[in-house]
XYZ file of C-alpha atoms in Angstrom:
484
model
C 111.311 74.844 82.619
C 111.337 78.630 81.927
C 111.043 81.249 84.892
C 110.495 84.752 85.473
C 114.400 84.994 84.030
C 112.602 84.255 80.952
C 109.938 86.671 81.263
C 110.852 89.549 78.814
C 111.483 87.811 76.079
C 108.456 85.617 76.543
C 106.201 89.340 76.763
C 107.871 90.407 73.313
C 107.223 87.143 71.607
C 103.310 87.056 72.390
C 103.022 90.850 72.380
C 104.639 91.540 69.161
C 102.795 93.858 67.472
C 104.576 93.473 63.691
C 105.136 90.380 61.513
C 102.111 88.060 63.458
C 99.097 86.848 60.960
C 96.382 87.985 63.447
C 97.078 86.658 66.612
C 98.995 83.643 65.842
C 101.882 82.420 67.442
C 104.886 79.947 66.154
C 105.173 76.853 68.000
C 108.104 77.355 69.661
C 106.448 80.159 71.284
C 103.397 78.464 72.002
C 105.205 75.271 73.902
C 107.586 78.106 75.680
C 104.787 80.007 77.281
C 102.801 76.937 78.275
C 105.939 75.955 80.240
C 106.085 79.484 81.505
C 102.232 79.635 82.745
C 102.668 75.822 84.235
C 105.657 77.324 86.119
C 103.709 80.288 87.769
C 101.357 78.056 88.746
C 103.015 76.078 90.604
C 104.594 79.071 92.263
C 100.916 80.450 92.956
C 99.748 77.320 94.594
C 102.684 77.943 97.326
C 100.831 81.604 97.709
C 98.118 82.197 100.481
C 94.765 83.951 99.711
C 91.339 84.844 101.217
C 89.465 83.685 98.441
C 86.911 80.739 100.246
C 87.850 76.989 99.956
C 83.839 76.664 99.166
C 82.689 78.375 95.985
C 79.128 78.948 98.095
C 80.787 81.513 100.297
C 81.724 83.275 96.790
C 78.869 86.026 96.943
C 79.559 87.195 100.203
C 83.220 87.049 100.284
C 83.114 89.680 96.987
C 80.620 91.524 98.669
C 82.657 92.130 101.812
C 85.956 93.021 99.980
C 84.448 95.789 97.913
C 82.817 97.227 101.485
C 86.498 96.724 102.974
C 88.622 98.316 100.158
C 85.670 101.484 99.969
C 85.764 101.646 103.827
C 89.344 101.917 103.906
C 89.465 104.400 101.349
C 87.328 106.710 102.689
C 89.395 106.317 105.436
C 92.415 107.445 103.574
C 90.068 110.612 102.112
C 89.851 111.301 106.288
C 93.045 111.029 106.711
C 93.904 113.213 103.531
C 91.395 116.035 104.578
C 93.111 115.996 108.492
C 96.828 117.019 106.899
C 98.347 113.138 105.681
C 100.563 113.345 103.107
C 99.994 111.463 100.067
C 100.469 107.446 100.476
C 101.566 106.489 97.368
C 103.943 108.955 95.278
C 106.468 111.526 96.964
C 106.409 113.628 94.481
C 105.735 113.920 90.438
C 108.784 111.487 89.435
C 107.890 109.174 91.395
C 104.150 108.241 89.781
C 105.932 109.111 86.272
C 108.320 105.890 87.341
C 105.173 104.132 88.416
C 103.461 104.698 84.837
C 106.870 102.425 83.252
C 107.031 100.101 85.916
C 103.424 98.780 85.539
C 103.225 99.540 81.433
C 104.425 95.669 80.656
C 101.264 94.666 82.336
C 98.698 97.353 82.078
C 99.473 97.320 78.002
C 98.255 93.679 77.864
C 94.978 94.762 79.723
C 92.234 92.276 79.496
C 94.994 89.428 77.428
C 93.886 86.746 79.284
C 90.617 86.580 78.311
C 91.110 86.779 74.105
C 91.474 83.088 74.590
C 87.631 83.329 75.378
C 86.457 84.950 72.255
C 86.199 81.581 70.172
C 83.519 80.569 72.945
C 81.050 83.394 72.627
C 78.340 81.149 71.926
C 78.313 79.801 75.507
C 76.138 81.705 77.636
C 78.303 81.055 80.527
C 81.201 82.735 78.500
C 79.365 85.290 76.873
C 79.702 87.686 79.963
C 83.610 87.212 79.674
C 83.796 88.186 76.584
C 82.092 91.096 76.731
C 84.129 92.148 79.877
C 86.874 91.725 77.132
C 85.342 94.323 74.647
C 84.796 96.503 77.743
C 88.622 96.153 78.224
C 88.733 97.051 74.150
C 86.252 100.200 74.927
C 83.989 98.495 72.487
C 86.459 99.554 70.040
C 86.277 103.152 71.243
C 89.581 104.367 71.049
C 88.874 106.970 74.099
C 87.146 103.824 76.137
C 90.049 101.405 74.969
C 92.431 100.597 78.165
C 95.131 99.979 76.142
C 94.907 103.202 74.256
C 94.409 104.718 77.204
C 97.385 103.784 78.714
C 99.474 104.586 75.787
C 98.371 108.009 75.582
C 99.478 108.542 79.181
C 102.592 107.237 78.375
C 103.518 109.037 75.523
C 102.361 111.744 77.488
C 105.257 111.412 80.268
C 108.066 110.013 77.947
C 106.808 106.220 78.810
C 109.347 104.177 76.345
C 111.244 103.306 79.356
C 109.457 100.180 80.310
C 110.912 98.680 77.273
C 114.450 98.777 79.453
C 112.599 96.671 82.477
C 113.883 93.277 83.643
C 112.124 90.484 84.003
C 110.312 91.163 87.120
C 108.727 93.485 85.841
C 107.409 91.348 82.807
C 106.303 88.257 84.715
C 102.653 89.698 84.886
C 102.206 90.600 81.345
C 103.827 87.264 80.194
C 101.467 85.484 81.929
C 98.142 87.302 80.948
C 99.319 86.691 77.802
C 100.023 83.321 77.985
C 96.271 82.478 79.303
C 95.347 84.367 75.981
C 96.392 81.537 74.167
C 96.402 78.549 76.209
C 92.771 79.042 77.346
C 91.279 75.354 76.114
C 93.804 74.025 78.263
C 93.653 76.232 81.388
C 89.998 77.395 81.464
C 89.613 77.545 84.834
C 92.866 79.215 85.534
C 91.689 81.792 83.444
C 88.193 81.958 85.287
C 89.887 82.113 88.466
C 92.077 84.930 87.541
C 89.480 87.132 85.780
C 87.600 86.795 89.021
C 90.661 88.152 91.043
C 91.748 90.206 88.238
C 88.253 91.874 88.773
C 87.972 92.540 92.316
C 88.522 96.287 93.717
C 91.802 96.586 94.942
C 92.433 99.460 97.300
C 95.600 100.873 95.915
C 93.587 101.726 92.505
C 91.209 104.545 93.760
C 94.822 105.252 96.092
C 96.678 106.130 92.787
C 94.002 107.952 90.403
C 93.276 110.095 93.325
C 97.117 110.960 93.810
C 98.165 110.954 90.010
C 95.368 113.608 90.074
C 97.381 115.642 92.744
C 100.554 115.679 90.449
C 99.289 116.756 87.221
C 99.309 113.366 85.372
C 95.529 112.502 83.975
C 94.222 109.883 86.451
C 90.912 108.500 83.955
C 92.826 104.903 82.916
C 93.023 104.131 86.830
C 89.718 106.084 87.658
C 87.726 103.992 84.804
C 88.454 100.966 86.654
C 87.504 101.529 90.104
C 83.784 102.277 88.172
C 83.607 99.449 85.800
C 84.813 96.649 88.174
C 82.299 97.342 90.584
C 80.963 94.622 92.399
C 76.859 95.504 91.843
C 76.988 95.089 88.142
C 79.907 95.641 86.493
C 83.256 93.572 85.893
C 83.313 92.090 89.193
C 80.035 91.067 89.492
C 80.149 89.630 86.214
C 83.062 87.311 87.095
C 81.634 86.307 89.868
C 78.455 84.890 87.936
C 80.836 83.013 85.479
C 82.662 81.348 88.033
C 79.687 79.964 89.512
C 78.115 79.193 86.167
C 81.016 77.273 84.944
C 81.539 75.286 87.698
C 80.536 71.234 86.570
C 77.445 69.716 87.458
C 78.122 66.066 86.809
C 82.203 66.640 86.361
C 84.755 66.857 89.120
C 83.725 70.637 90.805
C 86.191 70.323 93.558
C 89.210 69.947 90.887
C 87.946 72.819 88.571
C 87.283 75.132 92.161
C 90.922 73.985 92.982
C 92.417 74.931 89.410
C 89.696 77.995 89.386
C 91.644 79.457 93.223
C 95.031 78.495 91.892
C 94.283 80.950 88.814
C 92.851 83.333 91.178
C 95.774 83.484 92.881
C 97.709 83.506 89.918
C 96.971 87.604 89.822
C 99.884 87.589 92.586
C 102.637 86.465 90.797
C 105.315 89.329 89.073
C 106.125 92.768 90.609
C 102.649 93.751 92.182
C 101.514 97.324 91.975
C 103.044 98.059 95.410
C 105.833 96.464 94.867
C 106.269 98.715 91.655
C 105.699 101.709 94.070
C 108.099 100.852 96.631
C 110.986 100.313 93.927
C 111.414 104.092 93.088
C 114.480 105.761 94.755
C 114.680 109.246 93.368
C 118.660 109.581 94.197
C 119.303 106.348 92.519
C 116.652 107.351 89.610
C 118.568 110.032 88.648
C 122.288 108.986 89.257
C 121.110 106.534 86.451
C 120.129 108.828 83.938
C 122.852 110.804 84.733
C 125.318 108.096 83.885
C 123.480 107.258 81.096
C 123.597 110.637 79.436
C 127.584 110.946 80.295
C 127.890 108.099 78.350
C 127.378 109.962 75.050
C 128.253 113.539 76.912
C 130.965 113.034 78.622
C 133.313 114.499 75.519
C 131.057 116.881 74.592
C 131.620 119.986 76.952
C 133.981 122.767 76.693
C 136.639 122.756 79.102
C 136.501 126.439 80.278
C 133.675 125.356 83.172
C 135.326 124.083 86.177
C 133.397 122.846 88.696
C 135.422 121.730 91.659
C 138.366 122.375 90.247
C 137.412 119.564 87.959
C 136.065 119.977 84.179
C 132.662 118.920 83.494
C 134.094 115.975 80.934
C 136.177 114.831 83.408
C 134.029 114.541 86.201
C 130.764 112.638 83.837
C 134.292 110.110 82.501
C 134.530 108.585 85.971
C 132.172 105.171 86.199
C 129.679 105.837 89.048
C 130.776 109.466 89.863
C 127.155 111.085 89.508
C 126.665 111.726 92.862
C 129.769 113.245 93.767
C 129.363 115.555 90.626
C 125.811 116.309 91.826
C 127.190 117.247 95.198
C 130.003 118.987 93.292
C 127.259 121.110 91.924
C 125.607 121.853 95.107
C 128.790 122.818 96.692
C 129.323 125.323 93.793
C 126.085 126.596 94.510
C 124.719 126.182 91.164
C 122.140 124.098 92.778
C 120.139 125.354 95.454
C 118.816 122.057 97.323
C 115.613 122.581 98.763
C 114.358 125.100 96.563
C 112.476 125.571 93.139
C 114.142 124.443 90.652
C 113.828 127.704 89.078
C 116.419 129.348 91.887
C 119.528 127.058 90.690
C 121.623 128.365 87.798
C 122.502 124.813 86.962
C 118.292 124.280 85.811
C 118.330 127.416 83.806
C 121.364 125.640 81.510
C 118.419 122.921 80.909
C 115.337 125.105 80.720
C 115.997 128.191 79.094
C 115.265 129.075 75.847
C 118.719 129.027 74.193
C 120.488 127.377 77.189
C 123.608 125.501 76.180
C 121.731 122.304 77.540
C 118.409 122.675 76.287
C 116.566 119.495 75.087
C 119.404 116.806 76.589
C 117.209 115.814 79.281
C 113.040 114.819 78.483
C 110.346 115.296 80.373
C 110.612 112.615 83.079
C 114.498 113.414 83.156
C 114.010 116.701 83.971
C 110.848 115.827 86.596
C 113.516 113.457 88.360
C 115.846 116.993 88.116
C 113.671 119.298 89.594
C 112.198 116.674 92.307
C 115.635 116.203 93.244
C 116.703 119.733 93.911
C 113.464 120.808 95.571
C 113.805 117.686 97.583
C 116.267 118.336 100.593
C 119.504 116.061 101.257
C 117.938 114.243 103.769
C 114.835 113.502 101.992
C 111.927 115.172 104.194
C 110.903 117.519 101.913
C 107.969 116.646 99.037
C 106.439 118.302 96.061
C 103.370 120.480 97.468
C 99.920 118.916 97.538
C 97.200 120.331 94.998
C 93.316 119.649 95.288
C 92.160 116.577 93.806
C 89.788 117.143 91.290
C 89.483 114.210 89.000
C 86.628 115.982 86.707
C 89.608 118.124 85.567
C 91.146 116.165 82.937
C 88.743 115.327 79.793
C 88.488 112.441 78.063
C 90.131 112.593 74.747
C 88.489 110.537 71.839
C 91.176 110.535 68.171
C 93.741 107.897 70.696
C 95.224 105.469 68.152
C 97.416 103.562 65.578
C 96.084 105.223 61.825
C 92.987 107.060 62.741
C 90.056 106.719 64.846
C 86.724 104.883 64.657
C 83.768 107.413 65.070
C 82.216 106.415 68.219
C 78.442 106.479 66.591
C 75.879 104.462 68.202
C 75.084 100.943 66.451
C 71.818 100.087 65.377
C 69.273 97.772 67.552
C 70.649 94.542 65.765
C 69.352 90.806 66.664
C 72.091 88.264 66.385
C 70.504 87.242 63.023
C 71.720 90.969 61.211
C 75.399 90.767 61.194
C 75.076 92.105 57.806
C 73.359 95.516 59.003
C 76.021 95.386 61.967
C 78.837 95.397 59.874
C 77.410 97.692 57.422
C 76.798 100.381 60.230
C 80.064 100.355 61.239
C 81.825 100.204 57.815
C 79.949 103.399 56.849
C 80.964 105.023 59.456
C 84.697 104.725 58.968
C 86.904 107.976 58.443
C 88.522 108.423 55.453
C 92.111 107.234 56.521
C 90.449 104.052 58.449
C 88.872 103.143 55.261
C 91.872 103.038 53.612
C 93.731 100.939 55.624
C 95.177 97.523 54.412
C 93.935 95.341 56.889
C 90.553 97.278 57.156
C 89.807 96.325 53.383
C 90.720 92.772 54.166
C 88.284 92.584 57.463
C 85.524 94.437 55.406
C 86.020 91.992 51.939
C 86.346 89.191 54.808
C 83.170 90.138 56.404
C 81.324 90.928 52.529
C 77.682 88.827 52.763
C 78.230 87.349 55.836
C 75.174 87.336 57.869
C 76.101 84.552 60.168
C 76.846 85.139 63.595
C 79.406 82.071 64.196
C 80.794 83.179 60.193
C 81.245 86.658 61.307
C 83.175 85.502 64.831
C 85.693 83.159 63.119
C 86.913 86.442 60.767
C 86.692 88.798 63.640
C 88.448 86.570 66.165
C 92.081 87.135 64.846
C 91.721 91.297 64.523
C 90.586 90.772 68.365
C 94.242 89.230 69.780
C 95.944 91.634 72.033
C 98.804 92.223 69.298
C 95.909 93.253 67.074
C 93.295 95.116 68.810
C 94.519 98.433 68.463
C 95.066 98.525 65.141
C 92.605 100.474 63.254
C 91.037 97.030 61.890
C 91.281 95.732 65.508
C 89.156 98.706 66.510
C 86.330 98.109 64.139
C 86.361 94.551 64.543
C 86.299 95.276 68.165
C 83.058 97.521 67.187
C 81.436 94.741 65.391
C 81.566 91.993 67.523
C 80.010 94.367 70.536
C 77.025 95.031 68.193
C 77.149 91.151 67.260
C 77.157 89.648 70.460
C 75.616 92.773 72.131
C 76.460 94.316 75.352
């Protein structure tokens, strides 16, 4: 039976975002993942939780969590206002780290409930799917979470959570796998939407730092708003739970399955987990060595540092620190300083320095965090005011062009035709062109049946599809089909 060891590979085959006919997935994939999600399960079922052994104490237990986690952090905003330095990120590198470390998971945001889509004609499902366009911004590229978080990452240099193990994957692997096991494991998927959905305190935590450092907080800061428990994601789970719970059927079993999937959400490299894992020395020893690796021949000998030339000292295996300290020694880096007061950051920043574009922007954050930082690790980047109003909200995030975020006409479920029509005429010029935007259009031609419309839209919907430029419109029309 596959475990976490498995978990990368398992992420890449569901996730793969080329060569898959809208959201399908081979067999052998398929039978590897529903080994993978029966494993986690059984390691979540040895996990403990608050959630309530009786599904009536449901309400109140929600209710009393979101007071908890917004008690506590206004607690933290006291503690921030009397002097307390921040909780979460030491300095600048560190959240950039963060950003990589979560990206296997937060890029799958909302997988595990695509499985859903096919049963939007339920009324006790309907309010999970729409959480699941909510996840897709409606197909608002500047409300889409997944868009979101790829701006941020290309932002910061984020391709470096393609190089994580597979702890870090075991999250994403198995949101995705509910996304396609669903039928089977529908109440393991109810159960984890409704922990999936809850307030955690660490998320309000970590827009309001990420604010502090410079690095747009608004995927994080959307959240704590739309999960709240009075009527948004939260609440909405909650009311599905209850609603799907079986009248004449075994309710005890599907409760059981429904707190095993709930605690499902704790499986994988948590968030503080990811936090805790950042060790700016070792950070940057690593990128060091990895650089020397194509450097290492690539200097001039006439720089001695130490006595030492600069190829010879990146040629020894795990020498980085000792050349680091070689520099400091030399006093071309002044620890505990700006960055700016070091000769040895002006070869990397200047304008014509002999070094200028090795290292990219996170490489040289983890460079200047480390020589402002002082060798024995007290010192941290200064504090600046939170203001999370400060970054906008950019709209044009996506794969081939954007989909104009006009409003959709007042449609009954009976005018799919007018629905799809709205939103094809409001394409851009490069959307319209697209491949698979023709096909979804000449798919939808003349339909002007809800359950019609569904079956082509479900594919363009899978979370290797939906943000693609037809996965974006489809996205659109199935918000204004099944309304908000």
């Amino acid at each position: 039976m596959p475990g976490p060891q498995g978990a990368k590979r398992l992420h890449a085959a569901l996730f793969a975002e080329h060569g898959r006919t809208l959201g399908d997935i081979d067999e052998v994939t398929r039978s590897t993942s529903r080994s993978f999600l029966a494993s986690q399960l059984e390691a979540a079922a040895a996990l403990d939780s608050d959630i309530p052994a009786d599904p009536r104490r449901l309400t109140g237990w929600l209710t009393r969590g979101h007071e908890q986690s917004a008690q506590a952090y206004r607690d933290y905003l006291d503690a921030r206002r009397g002097g307390a330095p921040r909780r979460f990120f030491r300095n600048r590198s560190h959240a950039l780290y963060f950003l990589n470390a979560v990206a296997p998971t937060k890029l799958v945001d909302g997988a595990w409930l695509y499985g859903l889509v096919s049963r939007w004609n339920d009324p006790r499902m309907l309010p999970l799917v729409r959480i699941y366009l909510d996840e897709l911004g409606d197909g608002v590229p500047s409300q889409h979470h997944v868009l979101l978080y790829r701006q941020l990452l290309a932002e910061h240099g984020g391709e470096r959570w393609r190089d994580l193990g597979d702890a870090h994957h075991v999250q994403g692997a198995v949101q995705l796998s509910l996304a396609h096991h669903a039928a089977e494991f529908l109440p393991e998927v109810i159960g984890f939407n409704l922990g999936y959905e809850q307030l955690p305190l660490h998320l309000p935590i970590t827009a309001y730092e990420l604010n502090e450092l410079d690095v747009d907080p608004w995927y994080f800061s959307l959240h704590v708003t739309i999960d709240n428990a009075s009527t948004g994601h939260a609440r909405k789970a909650l009311q599905s739970a209850l609603e799907c719970l079986p009248r004449a059927g075994d309710a005890g079993s599907f409760y059981r399955r429904m707190v095993n999937g709930f605690k499902l959400n704790d499986v994988g490299m948590g968030t503080m987990e990811a936090i805790d894992s950042f060790d700016l020395e070792q950070e940057l020893t690593a990128v060091l060595s990895e650089k020397a690796l194509v450097g290492a021949q690539l200097h001039s000998d006439y720089c001695r540092i130490g006595g030492r030339t600069v190829a010879d000292w990146l040629s020894v295996p795990g020498g980085m620190l000792a050349f680091l300290q070689a520099l400091v020694d030399a006093r071309w880096i002044q620890r505990g300083a700006e960055p700016e007061q070091s000769r040895f950051w002006h070869l990397l920043s200047d304008d014509k320095a002999p070094m200028f574009g090795v290292f990219d922007a996170y490489e040289m954050q983890l460079i200047a965090d480390w020589i402002r930082d002082t060798p024995q690790g007290t010192a941290s980047e200064p504090v600046r005011k939170a203001n999370v109003n400060r970054f906008r909200r950019r709209a044009g995030v996506g794969q081939g062009g954007t989909v104009p975020a006009s409003a959709a006409p007042s449609v009954t479920r009976t005018s799919v035709a007018n629905v799809v029509r709205h939103h094809v005429n409001a394409l851009s010029d490069d959307m319209a062109g697209d491949e698979d935007v023709r096909v979804l259009v000449e798919r939808l031609s003349g339909v002007d049946e809800v359950g019609a419309a569904m079956a082509n839209l479900r594919g363009f919907l899978s979370p290797a599809n939906h943000t693609t430029p037809a996965g974006l419109l489809a996205a659109r029309i199935c918000a204004g089909v099944v309304g908000r």
